[in-house]
Short mmCIF file of C-alpha atoms in Angstrom, two decimals:
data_model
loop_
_atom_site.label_atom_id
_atom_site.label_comp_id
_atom_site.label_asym_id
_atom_site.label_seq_id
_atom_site.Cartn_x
_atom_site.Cartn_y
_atom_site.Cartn_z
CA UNK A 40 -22.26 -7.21 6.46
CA UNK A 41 -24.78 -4.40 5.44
CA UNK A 42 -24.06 -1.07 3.97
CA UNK A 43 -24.88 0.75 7.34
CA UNK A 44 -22.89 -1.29 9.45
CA UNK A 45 -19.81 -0.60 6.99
CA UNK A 46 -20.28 2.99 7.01
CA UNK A 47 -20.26 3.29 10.49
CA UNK A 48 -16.67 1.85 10.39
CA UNK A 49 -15.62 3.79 7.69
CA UNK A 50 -17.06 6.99 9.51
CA UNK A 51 -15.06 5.95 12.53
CA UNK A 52 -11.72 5.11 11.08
CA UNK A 53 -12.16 8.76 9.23
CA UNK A 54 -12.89 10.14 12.75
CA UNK A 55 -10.02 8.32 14.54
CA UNK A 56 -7.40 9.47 11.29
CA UNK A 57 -8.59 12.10 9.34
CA UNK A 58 -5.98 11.99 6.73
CA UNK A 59 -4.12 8.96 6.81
CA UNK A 60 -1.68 8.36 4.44
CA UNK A 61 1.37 5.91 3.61
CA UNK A 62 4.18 4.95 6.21
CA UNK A 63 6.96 4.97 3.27
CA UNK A 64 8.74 8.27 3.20
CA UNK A 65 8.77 9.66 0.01
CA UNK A 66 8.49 13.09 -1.91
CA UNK A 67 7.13 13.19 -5.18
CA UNK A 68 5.30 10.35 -7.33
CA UNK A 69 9.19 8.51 -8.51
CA UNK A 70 10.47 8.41 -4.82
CA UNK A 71 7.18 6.77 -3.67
CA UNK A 72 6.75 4.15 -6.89
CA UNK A 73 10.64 3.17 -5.68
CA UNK A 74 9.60 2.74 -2.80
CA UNK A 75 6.74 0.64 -3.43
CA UNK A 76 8.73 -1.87 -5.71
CA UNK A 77 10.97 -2.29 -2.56
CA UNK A 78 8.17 -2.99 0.01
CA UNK A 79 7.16 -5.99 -1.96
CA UNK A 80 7.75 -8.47 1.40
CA UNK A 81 9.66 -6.35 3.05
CA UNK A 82 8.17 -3.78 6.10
CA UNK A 83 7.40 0.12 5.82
CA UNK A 84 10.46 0.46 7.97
CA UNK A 85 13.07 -1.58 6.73
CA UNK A 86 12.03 0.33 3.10
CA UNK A 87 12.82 3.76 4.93
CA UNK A 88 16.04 2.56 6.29
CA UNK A 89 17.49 2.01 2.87
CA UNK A 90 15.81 4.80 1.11
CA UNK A 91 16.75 8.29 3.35
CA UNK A 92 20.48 7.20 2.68
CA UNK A 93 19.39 6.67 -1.37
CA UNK A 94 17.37 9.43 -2.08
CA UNK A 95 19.85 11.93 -0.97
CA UNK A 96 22.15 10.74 -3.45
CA UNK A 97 19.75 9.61 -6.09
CA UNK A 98 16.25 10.15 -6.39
CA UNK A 99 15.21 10.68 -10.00
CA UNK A 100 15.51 8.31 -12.73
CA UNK A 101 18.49 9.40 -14.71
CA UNK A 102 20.27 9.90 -11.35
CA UNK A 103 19.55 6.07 -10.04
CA UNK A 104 20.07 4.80 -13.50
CA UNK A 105 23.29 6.66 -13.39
CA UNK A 106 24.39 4.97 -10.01
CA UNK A 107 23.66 1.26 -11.93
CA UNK A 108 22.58 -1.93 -10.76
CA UNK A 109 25.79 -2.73 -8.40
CA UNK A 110 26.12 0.81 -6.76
CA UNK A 111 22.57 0.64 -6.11
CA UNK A 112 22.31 -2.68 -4.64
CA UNK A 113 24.85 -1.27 -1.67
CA UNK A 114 21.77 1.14 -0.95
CA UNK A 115 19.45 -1.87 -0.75
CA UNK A 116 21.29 -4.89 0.30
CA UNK A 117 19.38 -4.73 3.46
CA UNK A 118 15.90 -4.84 1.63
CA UNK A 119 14.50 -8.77 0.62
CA UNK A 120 15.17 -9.56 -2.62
CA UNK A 121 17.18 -7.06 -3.50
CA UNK A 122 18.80 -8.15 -6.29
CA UNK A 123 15.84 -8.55 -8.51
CA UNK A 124 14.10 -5.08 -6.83
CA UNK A 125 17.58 -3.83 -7.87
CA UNK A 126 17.74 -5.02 -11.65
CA UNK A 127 13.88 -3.97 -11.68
CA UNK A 128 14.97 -0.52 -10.29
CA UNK A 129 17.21 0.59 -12.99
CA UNK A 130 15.04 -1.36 -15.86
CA UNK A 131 12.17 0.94 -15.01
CA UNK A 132 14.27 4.24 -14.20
CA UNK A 133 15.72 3.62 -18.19
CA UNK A 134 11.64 3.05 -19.32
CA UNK A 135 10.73 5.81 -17.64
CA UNK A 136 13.40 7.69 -19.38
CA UNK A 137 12.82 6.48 -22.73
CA UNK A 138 9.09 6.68 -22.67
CA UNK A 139 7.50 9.54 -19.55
CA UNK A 140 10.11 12.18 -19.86
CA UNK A 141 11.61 10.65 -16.68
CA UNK A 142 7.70 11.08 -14.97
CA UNK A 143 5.55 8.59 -13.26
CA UNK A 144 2.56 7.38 -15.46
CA UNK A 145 -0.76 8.75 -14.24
CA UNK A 146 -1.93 5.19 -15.99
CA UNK A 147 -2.21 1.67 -14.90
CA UNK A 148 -1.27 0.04 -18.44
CA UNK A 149 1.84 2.14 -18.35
CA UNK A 150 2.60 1.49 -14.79
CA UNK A 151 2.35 -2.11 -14.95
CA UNK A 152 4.65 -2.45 -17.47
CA UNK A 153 7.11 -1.26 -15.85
CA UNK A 154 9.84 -3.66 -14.53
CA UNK A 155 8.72 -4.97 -10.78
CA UNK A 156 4.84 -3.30 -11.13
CA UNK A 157 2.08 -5.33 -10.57
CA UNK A 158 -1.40 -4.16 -9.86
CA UNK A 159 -1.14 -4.07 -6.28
CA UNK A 160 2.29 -1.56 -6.81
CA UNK A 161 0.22 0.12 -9.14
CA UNK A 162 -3.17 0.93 -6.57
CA UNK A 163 -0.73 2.01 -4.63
CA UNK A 164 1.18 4.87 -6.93
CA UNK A 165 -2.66 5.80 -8.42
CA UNK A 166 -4.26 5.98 -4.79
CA UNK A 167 -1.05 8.04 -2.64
CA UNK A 168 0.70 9.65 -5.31
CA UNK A 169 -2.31 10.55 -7.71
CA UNK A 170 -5.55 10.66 -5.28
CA UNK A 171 -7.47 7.38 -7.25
CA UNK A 172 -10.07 5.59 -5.03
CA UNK A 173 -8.06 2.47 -5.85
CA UNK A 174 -7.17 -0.45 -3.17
CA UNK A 175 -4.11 -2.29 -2.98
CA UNK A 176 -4.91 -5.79 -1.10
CA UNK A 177 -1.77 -6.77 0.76
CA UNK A 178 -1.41 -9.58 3.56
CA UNK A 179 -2.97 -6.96 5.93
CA UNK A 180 -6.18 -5.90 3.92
CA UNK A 181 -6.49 -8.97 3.48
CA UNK A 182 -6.89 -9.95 6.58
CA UNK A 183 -8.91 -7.31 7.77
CA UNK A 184 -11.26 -7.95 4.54
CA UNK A 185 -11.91 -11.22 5.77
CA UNK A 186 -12.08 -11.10 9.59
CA UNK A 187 -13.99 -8.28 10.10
CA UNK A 188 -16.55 -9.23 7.39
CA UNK A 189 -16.38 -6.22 5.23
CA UNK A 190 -15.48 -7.57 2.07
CA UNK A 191 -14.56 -11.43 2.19
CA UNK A 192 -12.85 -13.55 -0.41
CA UNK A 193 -10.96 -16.46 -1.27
CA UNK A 194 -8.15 -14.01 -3.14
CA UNK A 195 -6.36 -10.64 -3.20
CA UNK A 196 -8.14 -10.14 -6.55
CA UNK A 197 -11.53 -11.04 -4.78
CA UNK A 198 -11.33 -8.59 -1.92
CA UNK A 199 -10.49 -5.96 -4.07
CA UNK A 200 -13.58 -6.16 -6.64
CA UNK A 201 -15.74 -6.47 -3.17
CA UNK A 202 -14.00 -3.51 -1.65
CA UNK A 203 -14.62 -1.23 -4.64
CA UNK A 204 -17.80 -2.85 -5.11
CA UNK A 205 -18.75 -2.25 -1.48
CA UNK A 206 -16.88 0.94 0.30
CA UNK A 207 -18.90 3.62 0.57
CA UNK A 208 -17.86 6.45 -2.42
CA UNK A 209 -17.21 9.05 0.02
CA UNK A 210 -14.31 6.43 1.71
CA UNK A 211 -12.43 5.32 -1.58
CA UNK A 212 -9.51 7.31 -1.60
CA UNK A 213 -8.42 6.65 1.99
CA UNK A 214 -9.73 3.27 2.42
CA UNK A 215 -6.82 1.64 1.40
CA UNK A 216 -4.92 3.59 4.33
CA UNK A 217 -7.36 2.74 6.92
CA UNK A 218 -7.42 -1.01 6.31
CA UNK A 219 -3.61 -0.90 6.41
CA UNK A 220 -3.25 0.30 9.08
CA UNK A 221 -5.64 -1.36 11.04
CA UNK A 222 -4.47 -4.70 9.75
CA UNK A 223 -0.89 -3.46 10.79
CA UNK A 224 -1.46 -2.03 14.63
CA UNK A 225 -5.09 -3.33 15.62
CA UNK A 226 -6.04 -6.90 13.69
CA UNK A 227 -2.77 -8.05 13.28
CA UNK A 228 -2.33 -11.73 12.33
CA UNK A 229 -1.94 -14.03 15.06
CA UNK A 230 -3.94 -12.42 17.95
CA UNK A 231 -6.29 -9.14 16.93
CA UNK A 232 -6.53 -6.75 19.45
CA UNK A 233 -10.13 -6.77 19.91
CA UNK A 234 -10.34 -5.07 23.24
CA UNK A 235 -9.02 -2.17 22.13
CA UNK A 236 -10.43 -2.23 18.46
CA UNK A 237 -12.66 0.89 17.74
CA UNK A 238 -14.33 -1.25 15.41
CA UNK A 239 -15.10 -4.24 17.95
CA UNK A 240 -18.71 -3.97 18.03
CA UNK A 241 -19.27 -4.10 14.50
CA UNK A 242 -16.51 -6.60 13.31
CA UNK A 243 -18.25 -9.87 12.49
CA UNK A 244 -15.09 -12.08 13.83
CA UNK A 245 -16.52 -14.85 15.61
CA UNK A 246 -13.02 -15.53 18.01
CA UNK A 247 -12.84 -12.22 19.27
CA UNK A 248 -10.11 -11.35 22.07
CA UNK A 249 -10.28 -9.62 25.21
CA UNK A 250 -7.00 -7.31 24.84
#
């Protein structure tokens, strides 16, 4: 895929959504980095569920920590692997304590050592909460990556260096929304929705559908 053809889906996507952003509800930096460690294979919406009952109770580090692992398990029973997001929770809510005067990093080093940060938890919290032009690859981007021909790889770590490497400068910051959410509501994994992709004519997908 050339550089025109990828600005011209970038320059759609930006036409189509503005100002996309992330489908977690959060509030500030620490509600959105919880919120993050809990969407590790788990959806947007599930996340939500558990969180608008937490955060009115707890939503700041020395509050959650205060709460402790069992308390705040009942918030996120519902939420896959809860028990380790749980023990992660209030391991980085006591670092963040000890060591950021209870604030989110503005740093990757520091956010991925936090308990239940990797990088991709960490694009995320530096691109939504902090404006980077980082991208997370998930399942979806991915996918999208791949399919559509924009930046193909063999591995999360792959796409990513491609996307940075290839995304237009002016497209960084909301890139990572855009291929989201495509990936979520328009190429979704077992049957893309081609006919109704705004995209369609400049995807490179060789089994294209007709819905």
């Amino acid at each position: 895929m050339n550089k025109l053809k990828r600005t011209e889906i970038f320059t759609r996507w930006r036409e189509n959504n503005p100002k996309p952003t992330t489908e977690l509800h959060y509030n500030n930096p620490f509600e959105l980095l919880i919120a993050v460690i809990l969407s590790a294979q788990a959806t947007d919406v599930g996340v939500n569920k558990a969180t608008d009952k937490l955060y009115p109770v707890a939503n700041t580090p020395e509050k959650i920590y205060a709460l402790g692992e069992k308390k705040l398990k009942s918030y996120i029973n519902t939420i896959g692997l809860y028990n380790a997001k749980g023990a992660n929770i209030i391991k980085t809510c006591k670092i963040l304590i000890d060591q950021h005067n209870s604030q989110v990093p503005h740093n990757r080093e520091a956010l991925e050592a936090l308990p239940g940060v990797g990088r991709k938890t960490a694009n995320v919290v530096l691109n939504t909460a902090f404006g980077e032009p980082t991208i997370a690859v998930d399942t979806h981007i991915f996918r999208v990556s791949n399919r559509t021909g924009i930046a193909p790889g063999k591995n999360v770590n792959e796409v990513e260096k491609k996307l940075l490497k290839f995304v237009p400068d002016e497209f960084k910051v909301d890139a990572h929304h855009w291929l989201i959410l495509h990936g979520r509501y328009t190429c979704i994994a077992r049957k893309p929705r081609c006919g109704s992709c705004i995209i369609e004519d400049l995807c490179e997908y060789k089994q294209k559908t007709e819905v």
